[in-house]
PDB file of C-alpha atoms in Angstrom:
ATOM      1  CA  UNK A   1     109.359 149.344 119.149  1.00  0.00           C
ATOM      2  CA  UNK A   2     105.560 148.844 119.725  1.00  0.00           C
ATOM      3  CA  UNK A   3     104.311 150.134 116.651  1.00  0.00           C
ATOM      4  CA  UNK A   4     107.087 147.556 114.744  1.00  0.00           C
ATOM      5  CA  UNK A   5     106.078 144.649 117.298  1.00  0.00           C
ATOM      6  CA  UNK A   6     102.159 145.382 116.177  1.00  0.00           C
ATOM      7  CA  UNK A   7     103.465 144.999 112.654  1.00  0.00           C
ATOM      8  CA  UNK A   8     105.115 141.846 113.355  1.00  0.00           C
ATOM      9  CA  UNK A   9     101.805 140.399 114.977  1.00  0.00           C
ATOM     10  CA  UNK A  10      99.643 141.729 112.359  1.00  0.00           C
ATOM     11  CA  UNK A  11     102.054 139.774 109.735  1.00  0.00           C
ATOM     12  CA  UNK A  12     102.180 136.554 111.699  1.00  0.00           C
ATOM     13  CA  UNK A  13      97.906 136.730 111.697  1.00  0.00           C
ATOM     14  CA  UNK A  14      97.771 137.765 108.107  1.00  0.00           C
ATOM     15  CA  UNK A  15     100.129 134.748 107.211  1.00  0.00           C
ATOM     16  CA  UNK A  16      97.911 132.286 109.527  1.00  0.00           C
ATOM     17  CA  UNK A  17      94.923 133.141 107.687  1.00  0.00           C
ATOM     18  CA  UNK A  18      96.525 133.021 104.187  1.00  0.00           C
ATOM     19  CA  UNK A  19      97.726 129.553 105.271  1.00  0.00           C
ATOM     20  CA  UNK A  20      94.220 128.324 106.586  1.00  0.00           C
ATOM     21  CA  UNK A  21      92.476 129.749 103.532  1.00  0.00           C
ATOM     22  CA  UNK A  22      94.669 128.461 101.240  1.00  0.00           C
ATOM     23  CA  UNK A  23      94.338 124.532 102.855  1.00  0.00           C
ATOM     24  CA  UNK A  24      90.449 125.035 102.799  1.00  0.00           C
ATOM     25  CA  UNK A  25      90.172 125.953  98.748  1.00  0.00           C
ATOM     26  CA  UNK A  26      89.736 123.090  96.314  1.00  0.00           C
ATOM     27  CA  UNK A  27      93.071 122.703  94.437  1.00  0.00           C
ATOM     28  CA  UNK A  28      93.612 120.605  91.451  1.00  0.00           C
ATOM     29  CA  UNK A  29      96.738 118.557  91.592  1.00  0.00           C
ATOM     30  CA  UNK A  30      98.072 116.527  88.739  1.00  0.00           C
ATOM     31  CA  UNK A  31      98.455 113.070  90.734  1.00  0.00           C
ATOM     32  CA  UNK A  32      99.568 109.463  88.758  1.00  0.00           C
ATOM     33  CA  UNK A  33      96.926 106.566  89.145  1.00  0.00           C
ATOM     34  CA  UNK A  34      97.504 103.802  91.035  1.00  0.00           C
ATOM     35  CA  UNK A  35      98.759 100.771  89.176  1.00  0.00           C
ATOM     36  CA  UNK A  36      98.512  97.800  91.659  1.00  0.00           C
ATOM     37  CA  UNK A  37      94.676  96.052  91.899  1.00  0.00           C
ATOM     38  CA  UNK A  38      93.595  93.857  93.813  1.00  0.00           C
ATOM     39  CA  UNK A  39      91.485  90.826  92.413  1.00  0.00           C
ATOM     40  CA  UNK A  40      87.886  91.231  92.837  1.00  0.00           C
ATOM     41  CA  UNK A  41      88.292  94.820  94.567  1.00  0.00           C
ATOM     42  CA  UNK A  42      87.426  98.127  93.120  1.00  0.00           C
ATOM     43  CA  UNK A  43      89.762 100.012  91.042  1.00  0.00           C
ATOM     44  CA  UNK A  44      90.101 103.691  90.504  1.00  0.00           C
ATOM     45  CA  UNK A  45      91.817 104.572  87.099  1.00  0.00           C
ATOM     46  CA  UNK A  46      92.961 108.319  87.969  1.00  0.00           C
ATOM     47  CA  UNK A  47      93.193 110.540  84.803  1.00  0.00           C
ATOM     48  CA  UNK A  48      93.525 114.395  86.064  1.00  0.00           C
ATOM     49  CA  UNK A  49      93.533 117.124  83.388  1.00  0.00           C
ATOM     50  CA  UNK A  50      94.049 120.771  84.986  1.00  0.00           C
ATOM     51  CA  UNK A  51      92.473 123.911  83.968  1.00  0.00           C
ATOM     52  CA  UNK A  52      95.023 126.710  83.745  1.00  0.00           C
ATOM     53  CA  UNK A  53      92.390 129.179  84.191  1.00  0.00           C
ATOM     54  CA  UNK A  54      89.173 128.268  85.861  1.00  0.00           C
ATOM     55  CA  UNK A  55      86.859 131.168  84.304  1.00  0.00           C
ATOM     56  CA  UNK A  56      87.528 129.999  80.568  1.00  0.00           C
ATOM     57  CA  UNK A  57      84.353 127.952  79.384  1.00  0.00           C
ATOM     58  CA  UNK A  58      85.555 124.767  77.654  1.00  0.00           C
ATOM     59  CA  UNK A  59      83.631 121.780  76.136  1.00  0.00           C
ATOM     60  CA  UNK A  60      85.240 118.633  77.560  1.00  0.00           C
ATOM     61  CA  UNK A  61      85.588 115.219  75.708  1.00  0.00           C
ATOM     62  CA  UNK A  62      86.922 112.358  77.412  1.00  0.00           C
ATOM     63  CA  UNK A  63      87.949 108.895  75.722  1.00  0.00           C
ATOM     64  CA  UNK A  64      89.270 105.761  77.104  1.00  0.00           C
ATOM     65  CA  UNK A  65      91.401 103.004  75.791  1.00  0.00           C
ATOM     66  CA  UNK A  66      92.372  99.573  76.830  1.00  0.00           C
ATOM     67  CA  UNK A  67      95.247  97.519  75.604  1.00  0.00           C
ATOM     68  CA  UNK A  68      96.244  94.372  76.553  1.00  0.00           C
ATOM     69  CA  UNK A  69     100.073  95.234  75.716  1.00  0.00           C
ATOM     70  CA  UNK A  70     102.177  98.059  74.597  1.00  0.00           C
ATOM     71  CA  UNK A  71     105.601  97.311  72.999  1.00  0.00           C
ATOM     72  CA  UNK A  72     107.554  99.591  71.093  1.00  0.00           C
ATOM     73  CA  UNK A  73     107.524  99.556  67.197  1.00  0.00           C
ATOM     74  CA  UNK A  74     103.984  97.748  67.466  1.00  0.00           C
ATOM     75  CA  UNK A  75     101.053  99.346  66.828  1.00  0.00           C
ATOM     76  CA  UNK A  76      98.788  99.057  69.851  1.00  0.00           C
ATOM     77  CA  UNK A  77      95.420  97.101  69.921  1.00  0.00           C
ATOM     78  CA  UNK A  78      93.298  99.916  71.200  1.00  0.00           C
ATOM     79  CA  UNK A  79      89.745  98.953  72.352  1.00  0.00           C
ATOM     80  CA  UNK A  80      87.355 101.536  73.272  1.00  0.00           C
ATOM     81  CA  UNK A  81      85.996 101.190  77.048  1.00  0.00           C
ATOM     82  CA  UNK A  82      84.235 104.521  77.590  1.00  0.00           C
ATOM     83  CA  UNK A  83      83.519 108.280  76.616  1.00  0.00           C
ATOM     84  CA  UNK A  84      82.239 111.071  78.197  1.00  0.00           C
ATOM     85  CA  UNK A  85      80.677 113.698  75.645  1.00  0.00           C
ATOM     86  CA  UNK A  86      78.358 116.485  76.510  1.00  0.00           C
ATOM     87  CA  UNK A  87      77.546 116.016  80.464  1.00  0.00           C
ATOM     88  CA  UNK A  88      77.002 112.113  79.325  1.00  0.00           C
ATOM     89  CA  UNK A  89      79.139 109.214  80.669  1.00  0.00           C
ATOM     90  CA  UNK A  90      78.561 106.213  78.319  1.00  0.00           C
ATOM     91  CA  UNK A  91      80.016 102.644  78.225  1.00  0.00           C
ATOM     92  CA  UNK A  92      81.202 101.329  75.361  1.00  0.00           C
ATOM     93  CA  UNK A  93      80.237  97.955  74.161  1.00  0.00           C
ATOM     94  CA  UNK A  94      82.612  94.956  74.942  1.00  0.00           C
ATOM     95  CA  UNK A  95      84.334  93.413  77.788  1.00  0.00           C
ATOM     96  CA  UNK A  96      84.302  96.200  79.749  1.00  0.00           C
ATOM     97  CA  UNK A  97      80.363  96.787  79.271  1.00  0.00           C
ATOM     98  CA  UNK A  98      78.641  97.363  82.885  1.00  0.00           C
ATOM     99  CA  UNK A  99      81.988  96.901  84.578  1.00  0.00           C
ATOM    100  CA  UNK A 100      82.672 100.547  84.539  1.00  0.00           C
ATOM    101  CA  UNK A 101      81.325 103.461  86.417  1.00  0.00           C
ATOM    102  CA  UNK A 102      82.335 107.581  86.056  1.00  0.00           C
ATOM    103  CA  UNK A 103      84.233 108.756  89.056  1.00  0.00           C
ATOM    104  CA  UNK A 104      85.529 112.101  87.613  1.00  0.00           C
ATOM    105  CA  UNK A 105      84.521 115.610  89.367  1.00  0.00           C
ATOM    106  CA  UNK A 106      81.749 118.317  87.929  1.00  0.00           C
ATOM    107  CA  UNK A 107      84.546 120.761  86.616  1.00  0.00           C
ATOM    108  CA  UNK A 108      86.109 117.908  84.464  1.00  0.00           C
ATOM    109  CA  UNK A 109      89.927 118.500  86.157  1.00  0.00           C
ATOM    110  CA  UNK A 110      89.210 114.820  87.522  1.00  0.00           C
ATOM    111  CA  UNK A 111      87.826 112.469  84.555  1.00  0.00           C
ATOM    112  CA  UNK A 112      88.738 109.200  86.368  1.00  0.00           C
ATOM    113  CA  UNK A 113      86.764 106.230  85.889  1.00  0.00           C
ATOM    114  CA  UNK A 114      86.507 102.998  88.060  1.00  0.00           C
ATOM    115  CA  UNK A 115      86.570  98.880  87.491  1.00  0.00           C
ATOM    116  CA  UNK A 116      83.914  98.093  89.835  1.00  0.00           C
ATOM    117  CA  UNK A 117      85.582  94.436  90.278  1.00  0.00           C
ATOM    118  CA  UNK A 118      88.997  93.500  88.869  1.00  0.00           C
ATOM    119  CA  UNK A 119      89.677  90.571  87.007  1.00  0.00           C
ATOM    120  CA  UNK A 120      93.177  89.332  85.946  1.00  0.00           C
ATOM    121  CA  UNK A 121      91.979  90.032  82.387  1.00  0.00           C
ATOM    122  CA  UNK A 122      92.069  93.475  83.361  1.00  0.00           C
ATOM    123  CA  UNK A 123      95.661  93.756  83.476  1.00  0.00           C
ATOM    124  CA  UNK A 124      97.366  96.159  80.317  1.00  0.00           C
ATOM    125  CA  UNK A 125      97.563  99.650  79.306  1.00  0.00           C
ATOM    126  CA  UNK A 126      94.749 102.263  79.704  1.00  0.00           C
ATOM    127  CA  UNK A 127      94.642 105.182  77.650  1.00  0.00           C
ATOM    128  CA  UNK A 128      92.751 108.581  79.020  1.00  0.00           C
ATOM    129  CA  UNK A 129      92.363 111.143  76.271  1.00  0.00           C
ATOM    130  CA  UNK A 130      90.982 114.692  77.262  1.00  0.00           C
ATOM    131  CA  UNK A 131      90.177 117.262  74.308  1.00  0.00           C
ATOM    132  CA  UNK A 132      89.210 120.683  75.369  1.00  0.00           C
ATOM    133  CA  UNK A 133      87.755 122.912  72.973  1.00  0.00           C
ATOM    134  CA  UNK A 134      87.756 126.483  74.494  1.00  0.00           C
ATOM    135  CA  UNK A 135      84.834 128.709  73.972  1.00  0.00           C
ATOM    136  CA  UNK A 136      86.013 132.084  72.924  1.00  0.00           C
ATOM    137  CA  UNK A 137      84.185 135.247  70.434  1.00  0.00           C
ATOM    138  CA  UNK A 138      85.625 134.137  67.503  1.00  0.00           C
ATOM    139  CA  UNK A 139      87.494 131.071  67.366  1.00  0.00           C
ATOM    140  CA  UNK A 140      87.460 127.816  69.111  1.00  0.00           C
ATOM    141  CA  UNK A 141      90.819 126.558  69.813  1.00  0.00           C
ATOM    142  CA  UNK A 142      91.316 122.746  71.237  1.00  0.00           C
ATOM    143  CA  UNK A 143      93.855 121.084  73.758  1.00  0.00           C
ATOM    144  CA  UNK A 144      94.364 117.702  74.012  1.00  0.00           C
ATOM    145  CA  UNK A 145      96.053 115.397  76.593  1.00  0.00           C
ATOM    146  CA  UNK A 146      97.185 111.842  76.582  1.00  0.00           C
ATOM    147  CA  UNK A 147      97.923 109.657  79.462  1.00  0.00           C
ATOM    148  CA  UNK A 148      98.999 106.205  80.133  1.00  0.00           C
ATOM    149  CA  UNK A 149      97.990 103.650  82.846  1.00  0.00           C
ATOM    150  CA  UNK A 150      99.796 100.487  83.208  1.00  0.00           C
ATOM    151  CA  UNK A 151      97.700  98.240  85.465  1.00  0.00           C
ATOM    152  CA  UNK A 152      98.547  94.833  87.388  1.00  0.00           C
ATOM    153  CA  UNK A 153      95.922  92.873  88.391  1.00  0.00           C
ATOM    154  CA  UNK A 154      97.157  91.061  91.606  1.00  0.00           C
ATOM    155  CA  UNK A 155      95.771  88.648  94.615  1.00  0.00           C
ATOM    156  CA  UNK A 156      96.711  90.625  97.354  1.00  0.00           C
ATOM    157  CA  UNK A 157      97.237  94.325  97.942  1.00  0.00           C
ATOM    158  CA  UNK A 158     101.380  94.988  97.807  1.00  0.00           C
ATOM    159  CA  UNK A 159     102.707  96.875 100.817  1.00  0.00           C
ATOM    160  CA  UNK A 160     103.293 100.756  99.855  1.00  0.00           C
ATOM    161  CA  UNK A 161     105.547 101.744 102.603  1.00  0.00           C
ATOM    162  CA  UNK A 162     106.857 104.863 101.193  1.00  0.00           C
ATOM    163  CA  UNK A 163     103.831 106.113  99.892  1.00  0.00           C
ATOM    164  CA  UNK A 164     102.497 106.089 103.679  1.00  0.00           C
ATOM    165  CA  UNK A 165     105.441 107.263 105.055  1.00  0.00           C
ATOM    166  CA  UNK A 166     105.018 110.464 102.859  1.00  0.00           C
ATOM    167  CA  UNK A 167     101.674 111.098 103.883  1.00  0.00           C
ATOM    168  CA  UNK A 168     102.643 110.966 107.548  1.00  0.00           C
ATOM    169  CA  UNK A 169     105.400 113.552 107.055  1.00  0.00           C
ATOM    170  CA  UNK A 170     102.960 115.651 105.220  1.00  0.00           C
ATOM    171  CA  UNK A 171     100.708 116.203 107.989  1.00  0.00           C
ATOM    172  CA  UNK A 172     103.513 116.222 110.596  1.00  0.00           C
ATOM    173  CA  UNK A 173     104.910 119.152 108.789  1.00  0.00           C
ATOM    174  CA  UNK A 174     101.463 121.012 108.741  1.00  0.00           C
ATOM    175  CA  UNK A 175     100.746 120.424 112.437  1.00  0.00           C
ATOM    176  CA  UNK A 176     104.396 121.931 113.020  1.00  0.00           C
ATOM    177  CA  UNK A 177     103.999 124.851 110.937  1.00  0.00           C
ATOM    178  CA  UNK A 178     100.422 125.720 112.318  1.00  0.00           C
ATOM    179  CA  UNK A 179     102.130 125.054 115.960  1.00  0.00           C
ATOM    180  CA  UNK A 180     105.256 127.703 115.017  1.00  0.00           C
ATOM    181  CA  UNK A 181     102.308 130.361 113.995  1.00  0.00           C
ATOM    182  CA  UNK A 182     100.746 129.964 117.192  1.00  0.00           C
ATOM    183  CA  UNK A 183     103.549 130.037 119.447  1.00  0.00           C
ATOM    184  CA  UNK A 184     104.937 133.155 117.516  1.00  0.00           C
ATOM    185  CA  UNK A 185     101.534 135.231 117.515  1.00  0.00           C
ATOM    186  CA  UNK A 186     101.536 134.488 121.461  1.00  0.00           C
ATOM    187  CA  UNK A 187     105.306 135.762 121.890  1.00  0.00           C
ATOM    188  CA  UNK A 188     104.293 138.847 120.094  1.00  0.00           C
ATOM    189  CA  UNK A 189     101.441 139.446 122.223  1.00  0.00           C
ATOM    190  CA  UNK A 190     103.200 139.154 125.332  1.00  0.00           C
ATOM    191  CA  UNK A 191     105.983 141.312 124.110  1.00  0.00           C
ATOM    192  CA  UNK A 192     103.431 143.742 123.081  1.00  0.00           C
ATOM    193  CA  UNK A 193     101.742 143.897 126.295  1.00  0.00           C
ATOM    194  CA  UNK A 194     105.249 144.119 128.633  1.00  0.00           C
ATOM    195  CA  UNK A 195     106.012 147.102 126.187  1.00  0.00           C
ATOM    196  CA  UNK A 196     102.637 148.672 127.098  1.00  0.00           C
ATOM    197  CA  UNK A 197     103.051 148.377 130.885  1.00  0.00           C
ATOM    198  CA  UNK A 198     106.510 149.742 130.966  1.00  0.00           C
ATOM    199  CA  UNK A 199     105.887 152.852 129.043  1.00  0.00           C
ATOM    200  CA  UNK A 200     102.696 153.151 131.185  1.00  0.00           C
ATOM    201  CA  UNK A 201     105.026 152.845 134.411  1.00  0.00           C
ATOM    202  CA  UNK A 202     107.562 155.190 132.760  1.00  0.00           C
ATOM    203  CA  UNK A 203     105.151 157.983 132.023  1.00  0.00           C
ATOM    204  CA  UNK A 204     103.527 157.482 135.718  1.00  0.00           C
ATOM    205  CA  UNK A 205     106.905 158.928 136.978  1.00  0.00           C
ATOM    206  CA  UNK A 206     106.946 161.647 134.522  1.00  0.00           C
ATOM    207  CA  UNK A 207     104.064 164.088 133.773  1.00  0.00           C
ATOM    208  CA  UNK A 208     105.762 165.597 130.918  1.00  0.00           C
ATOM    209  CA  UNK A 209     106.083 162.274 129.152  1.00  0.00           C
ATOM    210  CA  UNK A 210     102.614 161.045 130.568  1.00  0.00           C
ATOM    211  CA  UNK A 211     100.984 164.356 128.667  1.00  0.00           C
ATOM    212  CA  UNK A 212     102.755 163.424 125.287  1.00  0.00           C
ATOM    213  CA  UNK A 213     101.876 159.597 125.497  1.00  0.00           C
ATOM    214  CA  UNK A 214      98.240 160.794 126.611  1.00  0.00           C
ATOM    215  CA  UNK A 215      98.142 158.520 129.414  1.00  0.00           C
ATOM    216  CA  UNK A 216      96.124 160.111 132.402  1.00  0.00           C
ATOM    217  CA  UNK A 217      98.139 161.325 135.587  1.00  0.00           C
ATOM    218  CA  UNK A 218      97.827 159.430 139.123  1.00  0.00           C
ATOM    219  CA  UNK A 219      96.403 161.748 141.707  1.00  0.00           C
TER     220      UNK A 219
END
């Protein structure tokens, strides 16, 4: 019985360690971009393109385009506004020149850009195009990903109650899970201690059992 309880406690400790390590590791999560910008405020255009296997080397090329409108059955009038090529982010000439900054990650899984100060003219559709060329010994396959962000610039920030509620619930769930694991560990520790005390007490009244369990006899 004591052995089973110890195994249970060791399992809980292992789960807690895995849980803590998992939280501390950087994880690529493909999240959508915000679509509401505030006039005069910076706005991040989020574009996430997660790598399936980090150990595979890849050359990443990123192009950003802007379209005032995007309607069905009508070819969009795209304007190239930003480019990332060979570790070098470059702004394109045009209406966005001097108004964009690179806001991506070093591993190029986050290839976002930021508008320094949003204006009403920035409303429209933004296209993020990611091209990865993987480096193998005999061939170089490529994978492309395209994402669109429909941006609307407003005078004031809209209230997003649902997003705030979801974030609060996520943190509450993490705290409850951690607390539950700690309670289980304390419970198992006390149970093991009580079982050991009972075994020693029983052995002290039975010399033969005491010698079998390895407890010293009281003299």
